[in-house]
């Protein structure tokens, strides 16, 4: 039976964020926790497991990188053109390499496994992207959600909480918090 690993997670906080949610010092711990979450699928027949996520700085990029490390193919879905998406969801951390990591993932993912919805720039675009990610994952197989989520409503529609709500808890999602990562360090 085919399995879809659907990921949603917070972006790394921009400097000066009033209420820290996913500070950059937790990047390594988050990558390790994502690796643990996908490990059971790494030994599955590679044709039957596929990862699905957008590609924002933070959780999304870490998910794609960890899947690649164990040869789980992934699909990237963006609400906007890659150039606009980089401006809205990747840049923002001075001196970081998130933008280079995004472009590496984007350009080395086959065209069949990357999709741009070309929506107009809006908060609703992220909700529409979440719906599409879920649909793509369901088309592939049974969906298992992995989420890096603090349990709070996001800064706008279409964030991590939106996708967690769409999935519900019926599939026993693997949800972990940035604060929980701190405790593990």
PDB file of C-alpha atoms in Angstrom:
ATOM      1  CA  UNK A   1       0.000   0.000   0.000  1.00  0.00           C
ATOM      2  CA  UNK A   2       1.296   3.452  -0.918  1.00  0.00           C
ATOM      3  CA  UNK A   3       2.010   5.917   1.888  1.00  0.00           C
ATOM      4  CA  UNK A   4       2.152   9.701   1.759  1.00  0.00           C
ATOM      5  CA  UNK A   5       4.131  11.550   4.396  1.00  0.00           C
ATOM      6  CA  UNK A   6       2.563  14.995   4.547  1.00  0.00           C
ATOM      7  CA  UNK A   7       4.616  17.595   6.391  1.00  0.00           C
ATOM      8  CA  UNK A   8       3.658  20.969   7.764  1.00  0.00           C
ATOM      9  CA  UNK A   9       5.693  23.099  10.083  1.00  0.00           C
ATOM     10  CA  UNK A  10       6.686  26.520  11.252  1.00  0.00           C
ATOM     11  CA  UNK A  11       9.162  28.737   9.497  1.00  0.00           C
ATOM     12  CA  UNK A  12      12.343  29.693  11.316  1.00  0.00           C
ATOM     13  CA  UNK A  13      11.608  32.959  13.124  1.00  0.00           C
ATOM     14  CA  UNK A  14      12.812  36.197  11.612  1.00  0.00           C
ATOM     15  CA  UNK A  15      15.084  38.194  13.920  1.00  0.00           C
ATOM     16  CA  UNK A  16      13.102  40.265  16.405  1.00  0.00           C
ATOM     17  CA  UNK A  17       9.925  38.184  16.286  1.00  0.00           C
ATOM     18  CA  UNK A  18       8.012  39.348  19.395  1.00  0.00           C
ATOM     19  CA  UNK A  19       6.929  35.852  20.466  1.00  0.00           C
ATOM     20  CA  UNK A  20       9.534  33.271  19.515  1.00  0.00           C
ATOM     21  CA  UNK A  21       7.979  30.221  17.898  1.00  0.00           C
ATOM     22  CA  UNK A  22      10.797  28.406  16.050  1.00  0.00           C
ATOM     23  CA  UNK A  23      14.110  30.130  16.818  1.00  0.00           C
ATOM     24  CA  UNK A  24      17.042  29.388  14.528  1.00  0.00           C
ATOM     25  CA  UNK A  25      19.025  27.716  17.322  1.00  0.00           C
ATOM     26  CA  UNK A  26      16.541  24.811  17.157  1.00  0.00           C
ATOM     27  CA  UNK A  27      17.234  24.038  13.490  1.00  0.00           C
ATOM     28  CA  UNK A  28      19.563  21.087  14.177  1.00  0.00           C
ATOM     29  CA  UNK A  29      17.211  19.588  16.787  1.00  0.00           C
ATOM     30  CA  UNK A  30      14.264  19.981  14.397  1.00  0.00           C
ATOM     31  CA  UNK A  31      16.160  18.252  11.577  1.00  0.00           C
ATOM     32  CA  UNK A  32      17.000  15.356  13.897  1.00  0.00           C
ATOM     33  CA  UNK A  33      13.379  15.041  15.052  1.00  0.00           C
ATOM     34  CA  UNK A  34      12.120  15.060  11.456  1.00  0.00           C
ATOM     35  CA  UNK A  35      14.682  12.374  10.604  1.00  0.00           C
ATOM     36  CA  UNK A  36      13.308  10.255  13.461  1.00  0.00           C
ATOM     37  CA  UNK A  37       9.732  10.780  12.240  1.00  0.00           C
ATOM     38  CA  UNK A  38      10.481   9.616   8.692  1.00  0.00           C
ATOM     39  CA  UNK A  39      12.846   6.776   9.677  1.00  0.00           C
ATOM     40  CA  UNK A  40      10.137   4.071   9.650  1.00  0.00           C
ATOM     41  CA  UNK A  41       9.437   4.896   5.992  1.00  0.00           C
ATOM     42  CA  UNK A  42      13.072   4.829   4.891  1.00  0.00           C
ATOM     43  CA  UNK A  43      13.056   1.041   4.607  1.00  0.00           C
ATOM     44  CA  UNK A  44       9.740   0.923   2.752  1.00  0.00           C
ATOM     45  CA  UNK A  45       9.705   0.185  -0.975  1.00  0.00           C
ATOM     46  CA  UNK A  46      10.716   3.526  -2.454  1.00  0.00           C
ATOM     47  CA  UNK A  47       7.946   3.462  -5.040  1.00  0.00           C
ATOM     48  CA  UNK A  48       5.294   3.245  -2.375  1.00  0.00           C
ATOM     49  CA  UNK A  49       6.305   6.144  -0.102  1.00  0.00           C
ATOM     50  CA  UNK A  50       6.360   9.820  -1.074  1.00  0.00           C
ATOM     51  CA  UNK A  51       6.821  13.000   0.956  1.00  0.00           C
ATOM     52  CA  UNK A  52       4.709  16.120   0.393  1.00  0.00           C
ATOM     53  CA  UNK A  53       5.361  19.659   1.651  1.00  0.00           C
ATOM     54  CA  UNK A  54       5.776  23.218   0.548  1.00  0.00           C
ATOM     55  CA  UNK A  55       9.313  24.613   0.758  1.00  0.00           C
ATOM     56  CA  UNK A  56       9.465  27.512   3.226  1.00  0.00           C
ATOM     57  CA  UNK A  57      12.524  28.190   5.366  1.00  0.00           C
ATOM     58  CA  UNK A  58      12.510  26.057   8.464  1.00  0.00           C
ATOM     59  CA  UNK A  59      10.422  22.908   8.779  1.00  0.00           C
ATOM     60  CA  UNK A  60       9.535  22.452   5.098  1.00  0.00           C
ATOM     61  CA  UNK A  61      13.095  22.658   3.804  1.00  0.00           C
ATOM     62  CA  UNK A  62      14.344  20.460   6.662  1.00  0.00           C
ATOM     63  CA  UNK A  63      11.696  17.853   5.789  1.00  0.00           C
ATOM     64  CA  UNK A  64      12.714  17.710   2.122  1.00  0.00           C
ATOM     65  CA  UNK A  65      16.401  17.511   3.068  1.00  0.00           C
ATOM     66  CA  UNK A  66      15.844  14.699   5.581  1.00  0.00           C
ATOM     67  CA  UNK A  67      13.729  12.725   3.090  1.00  0.00           C
ATOM     68  CA  UNK A  68      16.451  13.067   0.477  1.00  0.00           C
ATOM     69  CA  UNK A  69      19.047  11.859   2.958  1.00  0.00           C
ATOM     70  CA  UNK A  70      17.213   8.509   3.147  1.00  0.00           C
ATOM     71  CA  UNK A  71      16.112   8.505  -0.511  1.00  0.00           C
ATOM     72  CA  UNK A  72      12.419   9.153   0.058  1.00  0.00           C
ATOM     73  CA  UNK A  73      11.195  11.135  -2.959  1.00  0.00           C
ATOM     74  CA  UNK A  74       9.254  14.303  -2.254  1.00  0.00           C
ATOM     75  CA  UNK A  75       6.809  16.598  -3.998  1.00  0.00           C
ATOM     76  CA  UNK A  76       7.035  20.371  -3.543  1.00  0.00           C
ATOM     77  CA  UNK A  77       3.902  22.504  -3.942  1.00  0.00           C
ATOM     78  CA  UNK A  78       4.114  26.311  -3.919  1.00  0.00           C
ATOM     79  CA  UNK A  79       1.229  28.805  -3.926  1.00  0.00           C
ATOM     80  CA  UNK A  80       3.211  31.280  -6.062  1.00  0.00           C
ATOM     81  CA  UNK A  81       6.035  31.321  -8.550  1.00  0.00           C
ATOM     82  CA  UNK A  82       9.305  30.188  -6.954  1.00  0.00           C
ATOM     83  CA  UNK A  83      10.666  33.755  -7.157  1.00  0.00           C
ATOM     84  CA  UNK A  84       7.692  35.245  -5.278  1.00  0.00           C
ATOM     85  CA  UNK A  85       7.654  32.354  -2.806  1.00  0.00           C
ATOM     86  CA  UNK A  86      11.306  33.019  -1.959  1.00  0.00           C
ATOM     87  CA  UNK A  87      10.405  36.636  -1.167  1.00  0.00           C
ATOM     88  CA  UNK A  88       7.400  35.728   1.006  1.00  0.00           C
ATOM     89  CA  UNK A  89       8.486  32.506   2.704  1.00  0.00           C
ATOM     90  CA  UNK A  90      12.213  31.872   2.393  1.00  0.00           C
ATOM     91  CA  UNK A  91      14.170  35.131   2.732  1.00  0.00           C
ATOM     92  CA  UNK A  92      14.242  37.080   5.950  1.00  0.00           C
ATOM     93  CA  UNK A  93      17.129  35.678   7.956  1.00  0.00           C
ATOM     94  CA  UNK A  94      20.251  37.771   7.301  1.00  0.00           C
ATOM     95  CA  UNK A  95      23.353  35.684   6.687  1.00  0.00           C
ATOM     96  CA  UNK A  96      21.426  32.413   6.364  1.00  0.00           C
ATOM     97  CA  UNK A  97      21.576  29.885   3.547  1.00  0.00           C
ATOM     98  CA  UNK A  98      17.809  29.201   3.346  1.00  0.00           C
ATOM     99  CA  UNK A  99      17.499  30.726  -0.098  1.00  0.00           C
ATOM    100  CA  UNK A 100      20.332  28.598  -1.526  1.00  0.00           C
ATOM    101  CA  UNK A 101      18.846  25.494   0.087  1.00  0.00           C
ATOM    102  CA  UNK A 102      15.430  26.291  -1.399  1.00  0.00           C
ATOM    103  CA  UNK A 103      16.858  26.712  -4.922  1.00  0.00           C
ATOM    104  CA  UNK A 104      18.890  23.519  -4.592  1.00  0.00           C
ATOM    105  CA  UNK A 105      15.768  21.553  -3.656  1.00  0.00           C
ATOM    106  CA  UNK A 106      13.643  23.215  -6.326  1.00  0.00           C
ATOM    107  CA  UNK A 107      16.091  22.771  -9.200  1.00  0.00           C
ATOM    108  CA  UNK A 108      17.006  19.185  -8.313  1.00  0.00           C
ATOM    109  CA  UNK A 109      13.398  18.014  -7.924  1.00  0.00           C
ATOM    110  CA  UNK A 110      11.918  16.599 -11.115  1.00  0.00           C
ATOM    111  CA  UNK A 111       9.295  18.752 -12.806  1.00  0.00           C
ATOM    112  CA  UNK A 112       6.720  16.006 -12.198  1.00  0.00           C
ATOM    113  CA  UNK A 113       7.315  16.334  -8.450  1.00  0.00           C
ATOM    114  CA  UNK A 114       7.148  20.108  -8.142  1.00  0.00           C
ATOM    115  CA  UNK A 115       4.133  22.284  -8.682  1.00  0.00           C
ATOM    116  CA  UNK A 116       3.464  25.990  -8.684  1.00  0.00           C
ATOM    117  CA  UNK A 117      -0.188  26.980  -8.279  1.00  0.00           C
ATOM    118  CA  UNK A 118       0.485  30.528  -9.582  1.00  0.00           C
ATOM    119  CA  UNK A 119      -2.114  32.033  -7.267  1.00  0.00           C
ATOM    120  CA  UNK A 120      -2.333  35.764  -6.678  1.00  0.00           C
ATOM    121  CA  UNK A 121      -0.414  36.892  -3.617  1.00  0.00           C
ATOM    122  CA  UNK A 122      -2.807  36.684  -0.673  1.00  0.00           C
ATOM    123  CA  UNK A 123      -3.208  35.037   2.719  1.00  0.00           C
ATOM    124  CA  UNK A 124      -5.780  32.664   1.197  1.00  0.00           C
ATOM    125  CA  UNK A 125      -3.152  31.345  -1.221  1.00  0.00           C
ATOM    126  CA  UNK A 126      -1.516  29.418   1.621  1.00  0.00           C
ATOM    127  CA  UNK A 127      -4.844  27.764   2.545  1.00  0.00           C
ATOM    128  CA  UNK A 128      -5.395  26.803  -1.086  1.00  0.00           C
ATOM    129  CA  UNK A 129      -1.864  25.400  -1.217  1.00  0.00           C
ATOM    130  CA  UNK A 130      -2.552  23.315   1.919  1.00  0.00           C
ATOM    131  CA  UNK A 131      -5.716  21.884   0.341  1.00  0.00           C
ATOM    132  CA  UNK A 132      -3.783  21.013  -2.799  1.00  0.00           C
ATOM    133  CA  UNK A 133      -0.939  19.398  -0.841  1.00  0.00           C
ATOM    134  CA  UNK A 134      -3.453  17.259   1.027  1.00  0.00           C
ATOM    135  CA  UNK A 135      -5.180  16.255  -2.219  1.00  0.00           C
ATOM    136  CA  UNK A 136      -1.867  15.319  -3.868  1.00  0.00           C
ATOM    137  CA  UNK A 137      -0.908  13.258  -0.816  1.00  0.00           C
ATOM    138  CA  UNK A 138      -4.299  11.496  -0.753  1.00  0.00           C
ATOM    139  CA  UNK A 139      -3.992  10.685  -4.472  1.00  0.00           C
ATOM    140  CA  UNK A 140      -0.696   8.916  -3.779  1.00  0.00           C
ATOM    141  CA  UNK A 141      -1.754   6.860  -0.762  1.00  0.00           C
ATOM    142  CA  UNK A 142      -2.620   6.700   2.922  1.00  0.00           C
ATOM    143  CA  UNK A 143      -1.645  10.013   4.518  1.00  0.00           C
ATOM    144  CA  UNK A 144       0.543  10.252   7.597  1.00  0.00           C
ATOM    145  CA  UNK A 145       0.946  13.797   8.926  1.00  0.00           C
ATOM    146  CA  UNK A 146       4.153  15.025  10.514  1.00  0.00           C
ATOM    147  CA  UNK A 147       3.932  18.515  11.988  1.00  0.00           C
ATOM    148  CA  UNK A 148       6.347  20.863  13.713  1.00  0.00           C
ATOM    149  CA  UNK A 149       3.688  22.913  15.463  1.00  0.00           C
ATOM    150  CA  UNK A 150       3.363  24.852  18.686  1.00  0.00           C
ATOM    151  CA  UNK A 151      -0.374  24.149  18.889  1.00  0.00           C
ATOM    152  CA  UNK A 152      -1.302  27.791  18.359  1.00  0.00           C
ATOM    153  CA  UNK A 153      -3.172  29.561  15.575  1.00  0.00           C
ATOM    154  CA  UNK A 154      -0.717  31.031  13.074  1.00  0.00           C
ATOM    155  CA  UNK A 155       0.035  34.560  11.978  1.00  0.00           C
ATOM    156  CA  UNK A 156      -2.529  34.238   9.187  1.00  0.00           C
ATOM    157  CA  UNK A 157      -4.642  31.740   7.265  1.00  0.00           C
ATOM    158  CA  UNK A 158      -3.066  28.729   5.634  1.00  0.00           C
ATOM    159  CA  UNK A 159      -0.376  27.983   8.155  1.00  0.00           C
ATOM    160  CA  UNK A 160       0.514  24.877  10.102  1.00  0.00           C
ATOM    161  CA  UNK A 161      -2.675  24.949  12.203  1.00  0.00           C
ATOM    162  CA  UNK A 162      -4.753  25.058   9.014  1.00  0.00           C
ATOM    163  CA  UNK A 163      -3.266  21.850   7.633  1.00  0.00           C
ATOM    164  CA  UNK A 164      -3.379  20.067  11.001  1.00  0.00           C
ATOM    165  CA  UNK A 165      -7.096  20.980  11.208  1.00  0.00           C
ATOM    166  CA  UNK A 166      -7.717  19.614   7.710  1.00  0.00           C
ATOM    167  CA  UNK A 167      -6.138  16.265   8.584  1.00  0.00           C
ATOM    168  CA  UNK A 168      -7.614  15.901  12.053  1.00  0.00           C
ATOM    169  CA  UNK A 169      -6.280  13.388  14.532  1.00  0.00           C
ATOM    170  CA  UNK A 170      -7.821  10.294  12.985  1.00  0.00           C
ATOM    171  CA  UNK A 171      -4.574   9.172  11.350  1.00  0.00           C
ATOM    172  CA  UNK A 172      -2.523   9.509  14.569  1.00  0.00           C
ATOM    173  CA  UNK A 173      -0.340  12.373  13.350  1.00  0.00           C
ATOM    174  CA  UNK A 174       3.208  12.843  14.617  1.00  0.00           C
ATOM    175  CA  UNK A 175       3.089  16.374  16.047  1.00  0.00           C
ATOM    176  CA  UNK A 176       6.016  17.865  17.932  1.00  0.00           C
ATOM    177  CA  UNK A 177       6.600  21.356  19.241  1.00  0.00           C
ATOM    178  CA  UNK A 178       9.583  23.658  18.978  1.00  0.00           C
ATOM    179  CA  UNK A 179       9.491  23.946  22.795  1.00  0.00           C
ATOM    180  CA  UNK A 180       9.691  20.142  22.994  1.00  0.00           C
ATOM    181  CA  UNK A 181      12.817  20.255  20.863  1.00  0.00           C
ATOM    182  CA  UNK A 182      14.393  22.625  23.355  1.00  0.00           C
ATOM    183  CA  UNK A 183      13.802  20.129  26.121  1.00  0.00           C
ATOM    184  CA  UNK A 184      15.495  17.376  24.079  1.00  0.00           C
ATOM    185  CA  UNK A 185      18.730  19.267  23.543  1.00  0.00           C
TER     186      UNK A 185
END
